[in-house]
mmCIF file of C-alpha atoms in Angstrom:
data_model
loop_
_atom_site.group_PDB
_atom_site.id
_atom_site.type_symbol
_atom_site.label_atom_id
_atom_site.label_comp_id
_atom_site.label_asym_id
_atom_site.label_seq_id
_atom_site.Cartn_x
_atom_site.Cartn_y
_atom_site.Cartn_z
ATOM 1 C CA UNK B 1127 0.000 0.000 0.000
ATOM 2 C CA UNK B 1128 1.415 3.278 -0.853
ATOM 3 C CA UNK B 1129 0.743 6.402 0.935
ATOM 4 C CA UNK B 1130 0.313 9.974 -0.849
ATOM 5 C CA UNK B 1131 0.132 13.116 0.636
ATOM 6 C CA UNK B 1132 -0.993 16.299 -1.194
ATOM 7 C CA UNK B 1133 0.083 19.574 -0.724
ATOM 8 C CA UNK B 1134 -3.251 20.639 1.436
ATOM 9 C CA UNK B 1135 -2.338 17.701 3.713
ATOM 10 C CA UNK B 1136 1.185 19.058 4.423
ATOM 11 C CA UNK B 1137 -0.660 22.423 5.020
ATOM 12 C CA UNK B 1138 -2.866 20.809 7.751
ATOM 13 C CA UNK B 1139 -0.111 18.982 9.130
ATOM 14 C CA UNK B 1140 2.439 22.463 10.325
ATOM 15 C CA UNK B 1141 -1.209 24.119 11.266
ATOM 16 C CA UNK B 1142 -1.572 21.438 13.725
ATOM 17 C CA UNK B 1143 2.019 21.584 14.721
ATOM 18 C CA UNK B 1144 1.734 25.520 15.503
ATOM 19 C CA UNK B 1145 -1.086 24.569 17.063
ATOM 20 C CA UNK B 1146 0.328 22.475 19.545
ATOM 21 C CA UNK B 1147 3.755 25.171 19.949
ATOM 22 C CA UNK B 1148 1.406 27.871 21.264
ATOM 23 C CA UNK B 1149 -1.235 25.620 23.409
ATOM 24 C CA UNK B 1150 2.222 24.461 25.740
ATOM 25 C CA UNK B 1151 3.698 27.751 25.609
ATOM 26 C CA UNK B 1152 3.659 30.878 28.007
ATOM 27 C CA UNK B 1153 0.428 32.892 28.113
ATOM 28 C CA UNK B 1154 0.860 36.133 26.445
ATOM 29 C CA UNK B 1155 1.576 39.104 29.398
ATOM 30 C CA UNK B 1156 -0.622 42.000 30.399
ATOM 31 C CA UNK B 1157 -0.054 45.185 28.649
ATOM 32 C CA UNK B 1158 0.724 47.780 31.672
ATOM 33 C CA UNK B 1159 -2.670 50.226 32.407
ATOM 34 C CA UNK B 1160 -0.090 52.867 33.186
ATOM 35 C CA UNK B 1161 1.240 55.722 31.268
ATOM 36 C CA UNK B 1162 4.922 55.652 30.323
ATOM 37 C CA UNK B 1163 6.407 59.139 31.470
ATOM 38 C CA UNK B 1164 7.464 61.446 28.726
ATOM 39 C CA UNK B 1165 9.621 64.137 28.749
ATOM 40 C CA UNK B 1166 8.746 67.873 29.163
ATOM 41 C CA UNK B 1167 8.566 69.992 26.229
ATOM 42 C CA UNK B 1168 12.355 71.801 25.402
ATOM 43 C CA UNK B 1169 11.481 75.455 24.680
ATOM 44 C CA UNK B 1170 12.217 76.204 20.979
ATOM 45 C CA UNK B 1171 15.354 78.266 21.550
ATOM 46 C CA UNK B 1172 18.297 77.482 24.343
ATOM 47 C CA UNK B 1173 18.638 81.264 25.182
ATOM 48 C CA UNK B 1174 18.983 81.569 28.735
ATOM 49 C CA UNK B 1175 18.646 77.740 29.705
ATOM 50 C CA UNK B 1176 21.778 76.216 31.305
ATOM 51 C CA UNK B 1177 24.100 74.049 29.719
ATOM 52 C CA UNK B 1178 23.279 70.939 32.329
ATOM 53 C CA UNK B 1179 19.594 71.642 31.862
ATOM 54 C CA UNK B 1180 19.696 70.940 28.169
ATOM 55 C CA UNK B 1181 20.285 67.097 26.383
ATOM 56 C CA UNK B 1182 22.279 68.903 23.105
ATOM 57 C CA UNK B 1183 24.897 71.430 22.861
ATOM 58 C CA UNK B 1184 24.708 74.943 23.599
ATOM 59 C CA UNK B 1185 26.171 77.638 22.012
ATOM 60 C CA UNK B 1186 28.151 80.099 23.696
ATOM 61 C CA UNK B 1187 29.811 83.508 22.320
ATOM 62 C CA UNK B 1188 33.953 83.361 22.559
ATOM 63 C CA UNK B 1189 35.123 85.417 25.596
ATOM 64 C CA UNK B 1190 36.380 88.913 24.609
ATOM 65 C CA UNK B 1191 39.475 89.992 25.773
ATOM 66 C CA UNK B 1192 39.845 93.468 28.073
ATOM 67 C CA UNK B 1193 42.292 95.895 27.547
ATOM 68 C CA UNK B 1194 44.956 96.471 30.426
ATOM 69 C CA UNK B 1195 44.404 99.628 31.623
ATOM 70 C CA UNK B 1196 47.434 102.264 32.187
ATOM 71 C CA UNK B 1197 49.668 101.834 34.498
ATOM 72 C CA UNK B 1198 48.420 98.367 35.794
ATOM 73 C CA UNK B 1199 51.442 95.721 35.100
ATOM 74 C CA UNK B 1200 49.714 93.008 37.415
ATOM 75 C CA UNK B 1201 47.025 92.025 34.858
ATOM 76 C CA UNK B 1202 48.244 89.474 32.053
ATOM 77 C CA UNK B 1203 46.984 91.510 28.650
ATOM 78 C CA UNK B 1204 45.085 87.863 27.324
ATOM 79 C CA UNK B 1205 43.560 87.067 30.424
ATOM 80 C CA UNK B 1206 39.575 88.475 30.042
ATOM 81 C CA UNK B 1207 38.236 90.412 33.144
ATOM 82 C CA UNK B 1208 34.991 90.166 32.929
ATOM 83 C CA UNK B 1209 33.428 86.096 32.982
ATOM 84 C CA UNK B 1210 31.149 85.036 30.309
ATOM 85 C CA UNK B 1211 28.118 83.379 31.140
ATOM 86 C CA UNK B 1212 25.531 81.680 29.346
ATOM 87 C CA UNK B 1213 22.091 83.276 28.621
ATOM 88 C CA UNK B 1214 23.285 86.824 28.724
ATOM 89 C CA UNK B 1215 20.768 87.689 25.476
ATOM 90 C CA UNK B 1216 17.901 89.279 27.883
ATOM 91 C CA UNK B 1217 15.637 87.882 30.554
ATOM 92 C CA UNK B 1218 13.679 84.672 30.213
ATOM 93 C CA UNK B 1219 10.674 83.900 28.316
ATOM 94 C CA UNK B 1220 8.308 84.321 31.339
ATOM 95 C CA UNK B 1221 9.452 87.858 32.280
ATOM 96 C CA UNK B 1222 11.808 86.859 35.240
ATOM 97 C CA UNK B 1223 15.783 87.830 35.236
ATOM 98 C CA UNK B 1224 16.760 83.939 36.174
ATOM 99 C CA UNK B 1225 17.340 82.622 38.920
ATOM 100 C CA UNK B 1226 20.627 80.915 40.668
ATOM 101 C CA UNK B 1227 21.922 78.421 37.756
ATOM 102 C CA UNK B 1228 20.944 80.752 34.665
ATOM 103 C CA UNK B 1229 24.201 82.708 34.587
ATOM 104 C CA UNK B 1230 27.134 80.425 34.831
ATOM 105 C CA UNK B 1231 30.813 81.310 35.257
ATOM 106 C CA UNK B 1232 32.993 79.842 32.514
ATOM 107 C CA UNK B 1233 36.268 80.213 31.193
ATOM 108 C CA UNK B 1234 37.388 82.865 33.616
ATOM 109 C CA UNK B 1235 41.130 82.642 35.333
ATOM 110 C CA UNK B 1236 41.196 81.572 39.122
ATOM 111 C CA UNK B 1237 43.372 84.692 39.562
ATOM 112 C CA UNK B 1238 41.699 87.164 37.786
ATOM 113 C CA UNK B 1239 38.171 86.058 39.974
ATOM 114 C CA UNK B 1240 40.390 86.202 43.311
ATOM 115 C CA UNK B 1241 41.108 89.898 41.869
ATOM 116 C CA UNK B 1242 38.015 91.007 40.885
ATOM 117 C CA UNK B 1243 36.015 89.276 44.345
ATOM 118 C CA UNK B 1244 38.763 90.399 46.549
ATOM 119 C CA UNK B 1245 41.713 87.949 47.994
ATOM 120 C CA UNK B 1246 41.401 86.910 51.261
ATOM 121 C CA UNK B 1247 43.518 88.662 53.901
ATOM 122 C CA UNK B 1248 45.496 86.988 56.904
ATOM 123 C CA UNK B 1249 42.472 86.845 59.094
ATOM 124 C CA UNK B 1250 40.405 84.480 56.510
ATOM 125 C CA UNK B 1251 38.921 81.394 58.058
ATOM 126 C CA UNK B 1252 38.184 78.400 56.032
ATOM 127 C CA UNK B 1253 34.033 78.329 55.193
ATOM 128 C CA UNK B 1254 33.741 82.030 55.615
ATOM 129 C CA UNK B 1255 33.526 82.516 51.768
ATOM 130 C CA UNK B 1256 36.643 84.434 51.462
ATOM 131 C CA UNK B 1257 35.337 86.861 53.949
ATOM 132 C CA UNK B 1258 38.227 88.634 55.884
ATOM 133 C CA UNK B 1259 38.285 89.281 59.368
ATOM 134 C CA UNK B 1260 39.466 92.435 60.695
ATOM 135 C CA UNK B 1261 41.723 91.441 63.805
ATOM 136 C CA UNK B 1262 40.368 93.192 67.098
ATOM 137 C CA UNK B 1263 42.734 94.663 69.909
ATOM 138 C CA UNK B 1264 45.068 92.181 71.182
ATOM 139 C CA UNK B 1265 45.000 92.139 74.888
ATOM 140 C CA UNK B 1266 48.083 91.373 76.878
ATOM 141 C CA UNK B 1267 46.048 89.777 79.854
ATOM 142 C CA UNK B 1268 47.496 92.687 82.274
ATOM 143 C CA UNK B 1269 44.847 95.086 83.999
ATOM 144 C CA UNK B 1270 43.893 97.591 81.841
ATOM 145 C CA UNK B 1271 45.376 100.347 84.557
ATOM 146 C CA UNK B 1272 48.148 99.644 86.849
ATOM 147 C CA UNK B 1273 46.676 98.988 90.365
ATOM 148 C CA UNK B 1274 48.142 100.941 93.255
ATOM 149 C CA UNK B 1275 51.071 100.526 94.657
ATOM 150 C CA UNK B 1276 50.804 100.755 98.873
ATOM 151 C CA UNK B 1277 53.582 103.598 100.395
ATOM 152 C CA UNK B 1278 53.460 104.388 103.798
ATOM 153 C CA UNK B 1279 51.228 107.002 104.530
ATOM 154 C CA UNK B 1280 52.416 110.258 105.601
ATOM 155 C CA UNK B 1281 48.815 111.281 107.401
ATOM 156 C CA UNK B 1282 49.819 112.075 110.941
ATOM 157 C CA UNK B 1283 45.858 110.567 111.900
ATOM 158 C CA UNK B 1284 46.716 107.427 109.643
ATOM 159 C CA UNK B 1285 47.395 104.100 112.440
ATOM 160 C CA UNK B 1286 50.664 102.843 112.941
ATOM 161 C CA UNK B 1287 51.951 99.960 114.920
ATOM 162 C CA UNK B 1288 53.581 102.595 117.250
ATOM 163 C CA UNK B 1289 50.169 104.297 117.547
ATOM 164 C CA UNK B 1290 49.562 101.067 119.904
ATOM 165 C CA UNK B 1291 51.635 103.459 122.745
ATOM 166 C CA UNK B 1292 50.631 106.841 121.510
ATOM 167 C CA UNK B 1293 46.971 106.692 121.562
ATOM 168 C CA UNK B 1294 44.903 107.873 124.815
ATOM 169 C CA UNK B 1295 44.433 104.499 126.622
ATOM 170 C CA UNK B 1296 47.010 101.580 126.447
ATOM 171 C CA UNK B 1297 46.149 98.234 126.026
ATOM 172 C CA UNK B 1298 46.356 97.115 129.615
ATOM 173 C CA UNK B 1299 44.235 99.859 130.808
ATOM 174 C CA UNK B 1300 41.596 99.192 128.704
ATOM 175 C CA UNK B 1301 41.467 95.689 129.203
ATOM 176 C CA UNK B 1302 41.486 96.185 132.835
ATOM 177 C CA UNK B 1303 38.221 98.298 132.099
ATOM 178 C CA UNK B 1304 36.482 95.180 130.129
ATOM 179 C CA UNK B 1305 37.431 92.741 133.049
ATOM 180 C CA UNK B 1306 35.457 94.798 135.903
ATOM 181 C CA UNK B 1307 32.380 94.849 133.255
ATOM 182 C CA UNK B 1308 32.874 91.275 132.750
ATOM 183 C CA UNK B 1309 32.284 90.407 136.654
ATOM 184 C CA UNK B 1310 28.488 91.577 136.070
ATOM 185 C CA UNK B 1311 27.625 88.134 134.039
ATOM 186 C CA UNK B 1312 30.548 85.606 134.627
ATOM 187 C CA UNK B 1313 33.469 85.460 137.561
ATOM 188 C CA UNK B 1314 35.323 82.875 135.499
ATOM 189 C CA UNK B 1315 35.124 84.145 131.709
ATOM 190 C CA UNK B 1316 38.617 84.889 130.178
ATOM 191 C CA UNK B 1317 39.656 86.626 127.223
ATOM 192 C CA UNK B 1318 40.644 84.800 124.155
ATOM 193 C CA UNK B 1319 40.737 87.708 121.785
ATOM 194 C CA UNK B 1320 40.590 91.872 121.034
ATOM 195 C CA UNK B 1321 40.562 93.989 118.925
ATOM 196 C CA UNK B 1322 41.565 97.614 118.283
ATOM 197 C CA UNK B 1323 38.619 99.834 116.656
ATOM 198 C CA UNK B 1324 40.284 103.353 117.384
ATOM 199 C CA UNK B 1325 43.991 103.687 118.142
ATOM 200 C CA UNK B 1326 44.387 107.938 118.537
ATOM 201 C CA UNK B 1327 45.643 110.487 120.679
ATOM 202 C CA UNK B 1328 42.390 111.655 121.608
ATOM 203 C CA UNK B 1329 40.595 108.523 122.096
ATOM 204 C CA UNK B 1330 40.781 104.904 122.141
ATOM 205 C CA UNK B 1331 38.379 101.819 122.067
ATOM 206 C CA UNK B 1332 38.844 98.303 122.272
ATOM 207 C CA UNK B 1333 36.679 95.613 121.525
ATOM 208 C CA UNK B 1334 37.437 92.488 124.424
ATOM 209 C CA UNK B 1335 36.019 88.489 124.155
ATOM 210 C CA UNK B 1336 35.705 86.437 127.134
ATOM 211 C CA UNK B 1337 34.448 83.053 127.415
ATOM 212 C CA UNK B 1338 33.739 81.103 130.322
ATOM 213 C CA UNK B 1339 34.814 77.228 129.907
ATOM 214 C CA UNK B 1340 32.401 75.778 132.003
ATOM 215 C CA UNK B 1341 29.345 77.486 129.667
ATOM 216 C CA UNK B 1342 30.241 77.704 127.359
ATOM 217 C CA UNK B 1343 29.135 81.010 126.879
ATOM 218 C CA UNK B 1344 30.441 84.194 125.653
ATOM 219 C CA UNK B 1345 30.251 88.385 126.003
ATOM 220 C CA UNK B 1346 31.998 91.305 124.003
ATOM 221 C CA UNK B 1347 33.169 94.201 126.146
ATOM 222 C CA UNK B 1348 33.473 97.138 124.425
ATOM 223 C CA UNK B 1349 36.041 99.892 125.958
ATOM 224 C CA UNK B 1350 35.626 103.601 124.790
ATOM 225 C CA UNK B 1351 37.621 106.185 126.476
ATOM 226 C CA UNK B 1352 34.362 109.033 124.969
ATOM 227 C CA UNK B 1353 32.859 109.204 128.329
ATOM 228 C CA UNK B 1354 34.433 105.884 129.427
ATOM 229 C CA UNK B 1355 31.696 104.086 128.196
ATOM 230 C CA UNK B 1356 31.706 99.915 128.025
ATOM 231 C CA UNK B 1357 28.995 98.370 126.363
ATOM 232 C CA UNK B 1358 28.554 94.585 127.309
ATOM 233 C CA UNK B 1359 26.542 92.236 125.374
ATOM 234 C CA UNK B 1360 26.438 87.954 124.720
ATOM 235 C CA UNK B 1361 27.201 86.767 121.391
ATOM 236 C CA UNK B 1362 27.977 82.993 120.228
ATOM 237 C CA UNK B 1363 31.072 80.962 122.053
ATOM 238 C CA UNK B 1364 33.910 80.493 119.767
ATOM 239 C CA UNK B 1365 37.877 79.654 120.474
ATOM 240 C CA UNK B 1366 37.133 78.157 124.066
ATOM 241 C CA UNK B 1367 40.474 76.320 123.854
ATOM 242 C CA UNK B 1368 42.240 78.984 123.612
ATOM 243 C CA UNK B 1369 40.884 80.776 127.032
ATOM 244 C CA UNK B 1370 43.290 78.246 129.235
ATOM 245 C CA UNK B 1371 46.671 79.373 126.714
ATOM 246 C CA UNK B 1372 46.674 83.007 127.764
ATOM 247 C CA UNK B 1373 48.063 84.302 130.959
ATOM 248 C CA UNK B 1374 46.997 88.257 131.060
ATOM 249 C CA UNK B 1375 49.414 88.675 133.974
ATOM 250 C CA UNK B 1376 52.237 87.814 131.532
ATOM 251 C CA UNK B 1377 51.189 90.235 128.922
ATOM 252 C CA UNK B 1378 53.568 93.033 128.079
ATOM 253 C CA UNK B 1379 51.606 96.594 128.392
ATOM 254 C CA UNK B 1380 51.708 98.942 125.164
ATOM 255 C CA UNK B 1381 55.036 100.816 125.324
ATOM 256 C CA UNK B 1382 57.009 97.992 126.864
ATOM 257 C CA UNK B 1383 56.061 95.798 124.279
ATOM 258 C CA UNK B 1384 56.720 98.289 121.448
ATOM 259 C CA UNK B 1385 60.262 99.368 123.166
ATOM 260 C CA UNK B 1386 61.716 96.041 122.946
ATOM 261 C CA UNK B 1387 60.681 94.902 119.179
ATOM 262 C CA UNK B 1388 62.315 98.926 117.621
ATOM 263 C CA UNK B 1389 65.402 97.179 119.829
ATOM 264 C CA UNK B 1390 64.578 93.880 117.762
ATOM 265 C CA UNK B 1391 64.499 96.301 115.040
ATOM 266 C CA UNK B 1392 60.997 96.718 114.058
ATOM 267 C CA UNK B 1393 60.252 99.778 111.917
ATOM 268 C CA UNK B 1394 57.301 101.044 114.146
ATOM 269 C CA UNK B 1395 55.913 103.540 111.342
ATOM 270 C CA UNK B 1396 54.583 100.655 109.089
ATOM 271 C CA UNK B 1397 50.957 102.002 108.456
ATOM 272 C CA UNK B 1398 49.162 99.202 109.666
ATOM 273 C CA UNK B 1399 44.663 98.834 109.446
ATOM 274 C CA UNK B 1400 43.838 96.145 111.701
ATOM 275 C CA UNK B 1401 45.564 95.633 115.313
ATOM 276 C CA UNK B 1402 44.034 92.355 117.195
ATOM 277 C CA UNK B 1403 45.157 90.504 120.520
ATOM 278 C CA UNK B 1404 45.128 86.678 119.655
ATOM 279 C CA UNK B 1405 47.135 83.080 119.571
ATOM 280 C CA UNK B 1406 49.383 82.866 116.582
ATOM 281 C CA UNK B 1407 48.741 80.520 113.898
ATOM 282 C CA UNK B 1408 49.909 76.532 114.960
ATOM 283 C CA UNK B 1409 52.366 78.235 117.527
ATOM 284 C CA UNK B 1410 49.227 78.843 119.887
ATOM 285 C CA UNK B 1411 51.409 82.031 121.135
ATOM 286 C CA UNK B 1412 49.962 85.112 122.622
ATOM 287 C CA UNK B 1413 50.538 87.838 120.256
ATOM 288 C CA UNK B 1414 49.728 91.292 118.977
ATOM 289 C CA UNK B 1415 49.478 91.100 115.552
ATOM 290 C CA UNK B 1416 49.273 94.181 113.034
ATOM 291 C CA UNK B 1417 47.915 93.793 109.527
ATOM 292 C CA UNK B 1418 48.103 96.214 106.875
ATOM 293 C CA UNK B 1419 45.317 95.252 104.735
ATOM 294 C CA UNK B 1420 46.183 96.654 101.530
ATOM 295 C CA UNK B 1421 49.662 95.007 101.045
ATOM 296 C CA UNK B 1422 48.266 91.783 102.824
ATOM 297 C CA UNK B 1423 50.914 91.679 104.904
ATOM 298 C CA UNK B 1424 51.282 91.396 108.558
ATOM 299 C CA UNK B 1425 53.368 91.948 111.950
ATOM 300 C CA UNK B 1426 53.460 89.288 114.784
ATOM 301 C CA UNK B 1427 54.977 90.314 118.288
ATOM 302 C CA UNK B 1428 55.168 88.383 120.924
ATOM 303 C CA UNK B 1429 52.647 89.166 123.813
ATOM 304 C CA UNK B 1430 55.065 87.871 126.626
ATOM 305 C CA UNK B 1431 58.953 89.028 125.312
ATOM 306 C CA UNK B 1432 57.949 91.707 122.308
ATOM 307 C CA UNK B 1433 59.957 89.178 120.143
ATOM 308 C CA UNK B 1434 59.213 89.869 116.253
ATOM 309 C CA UNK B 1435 57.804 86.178 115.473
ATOM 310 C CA UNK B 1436 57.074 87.395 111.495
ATOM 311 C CA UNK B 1437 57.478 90.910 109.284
ATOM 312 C CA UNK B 1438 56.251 90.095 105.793
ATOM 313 C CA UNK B 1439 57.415 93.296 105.454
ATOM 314 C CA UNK B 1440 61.032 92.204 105.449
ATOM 315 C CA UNK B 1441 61.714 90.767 102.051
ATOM 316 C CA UNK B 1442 64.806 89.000 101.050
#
């Protein structure tokens, strides 16, 4: 048997066969509902538009070169002064001048810009756009005025540590004066300090502590030789250790004391502020000490002897 095919079965035959291709194959994909972004619309001339902003090339006119003027040798004659920038035909098509971007710097010599924009001076500080800073007064940390200098004053009134035996009532006397006031509150008080308020001629006042161990409690006497008066009063109890280290009998009166520290050689016309009756320091010594408050420096003499414990006035 012999088997015949015609051209319209070999036409059936690669139907069937495409057929068969696209039944097994992958179903045809979705065509996206979105729409594809397009570009905006370039205006029809590049006047004024940027370079960057732009997808072909721009036209630009060839810088011009400047003249040197007279007398100016810094200035290279082919370097141009002024920049050229794009879109210098007029304003844009809406109106506006341009904004930041439209004119562009090109072409110009870093030189000639740090010329024309000014060069930074000495005082420039990086990030400060080339801005110079004008340098202030330099201070040399010292006081703008010299403070004063302490000399000994020359006022006959002004205190001295002599004026501890010139003025009216010496120190003995006038603590003498406290202790009878004293004997009003307290039998057993005993001083621990004083203090000199008024050290003149013409009148004197002294300013006494005692304290009374057993307490403890303590008054302030108050001695004024104006009308003798004594003013007695309580007031908190401080230094009641130190009542038991000071023996009054021992005490040297005003112009004994003074006699034998000049022999010492004490300079007795230091101008002094301040004269108190107290222990010295960590010795725990009886002492009169003078302070001259300006110079912060002080006198200690030794209530017992008149010995000159310390002179900061004494240098080297």
């Amino acid at each position: 048997m012999e088997w015949k095919v015609t051209k319209s079965g070999w036409a059936g035959f690669l139907l069937s066969v495409v057929f068969l291709l696209s039944a097994c194959g992958e179903p045809p994909r979705p065509t996206p509902d979105y729409a594809i972004p397009t570009a905006p619309p370039t205006p029809a001339n590049y006047e004024g538009v940027p370079a960057a902003a732009t997808a072909g090339p721009v036209s630009r006119p060839t810088p011009q070169k400047a003249s040197p003027r007279p007398g100016d040798q810094s200035l290279p004659t082919d370097t141009p002064l002024t920049p050229t920038v794009s879109g210098d035909s007029g304003d844009e098509p809406d109106g506006s001048s341009g904004g930041p971007g439209a004119r562009l710097i090109d072409g110009t010599d870093p030189t000639v810009l740090a010329r024309l924009y000014g060069t930074p001076g000495s005082g420039a500080l990086p990030g400060q756009g080339g801005l110079a800073l004008s340098p202030g007064v330099r201070r040399s940390g010292q006081p703008s005025r010299p403070l004063p200098t302490p000399t000994l004053n020359t006022n006959p009134q002004a205190v001295r540590i002599e004026s501890l035996r010139t003025s009216q009532a010496s120190f003995l006397f006038s603590y003498k004066q406290a202790a009878i006031k004293i004997l009003e509150v307290s039998r057993t008080a005993r001083p621990v300090f004083a203090s000199a308020n008024v050290l003149k001629p013409d009148r004197t006042t002294w300013s006494f502590l005692f304290v009374a161990p057993e307490g403890p409690r303590m008054w302030r006497v108050i001695f004024d030789t104006e009308g003798n008066r004594l003013d007695l009063r309580e007031v908190a109890p401080a230094m009641v250790s130190d009542a038991s280290l000071i023996d009054m009998s021992k005490v040297l009166d005003s112009s004994v004391l003074l006699e034998r520290a000049t022999a010492a050689g004490l300079n007795t016309a230091l101008p002094v502020d301040i004269v108190n009756f107290q222990l010295e320091g960590q010795t725990k010594q009886p002492c009169f000490i003078f302070t001259n408050v300006a110079q912060g420096k002080q006198v200690a003499l030794q209530a017992y002897t008149g010995q000159i414990l310390r002179n900061d006035f004494v240098t080297g």
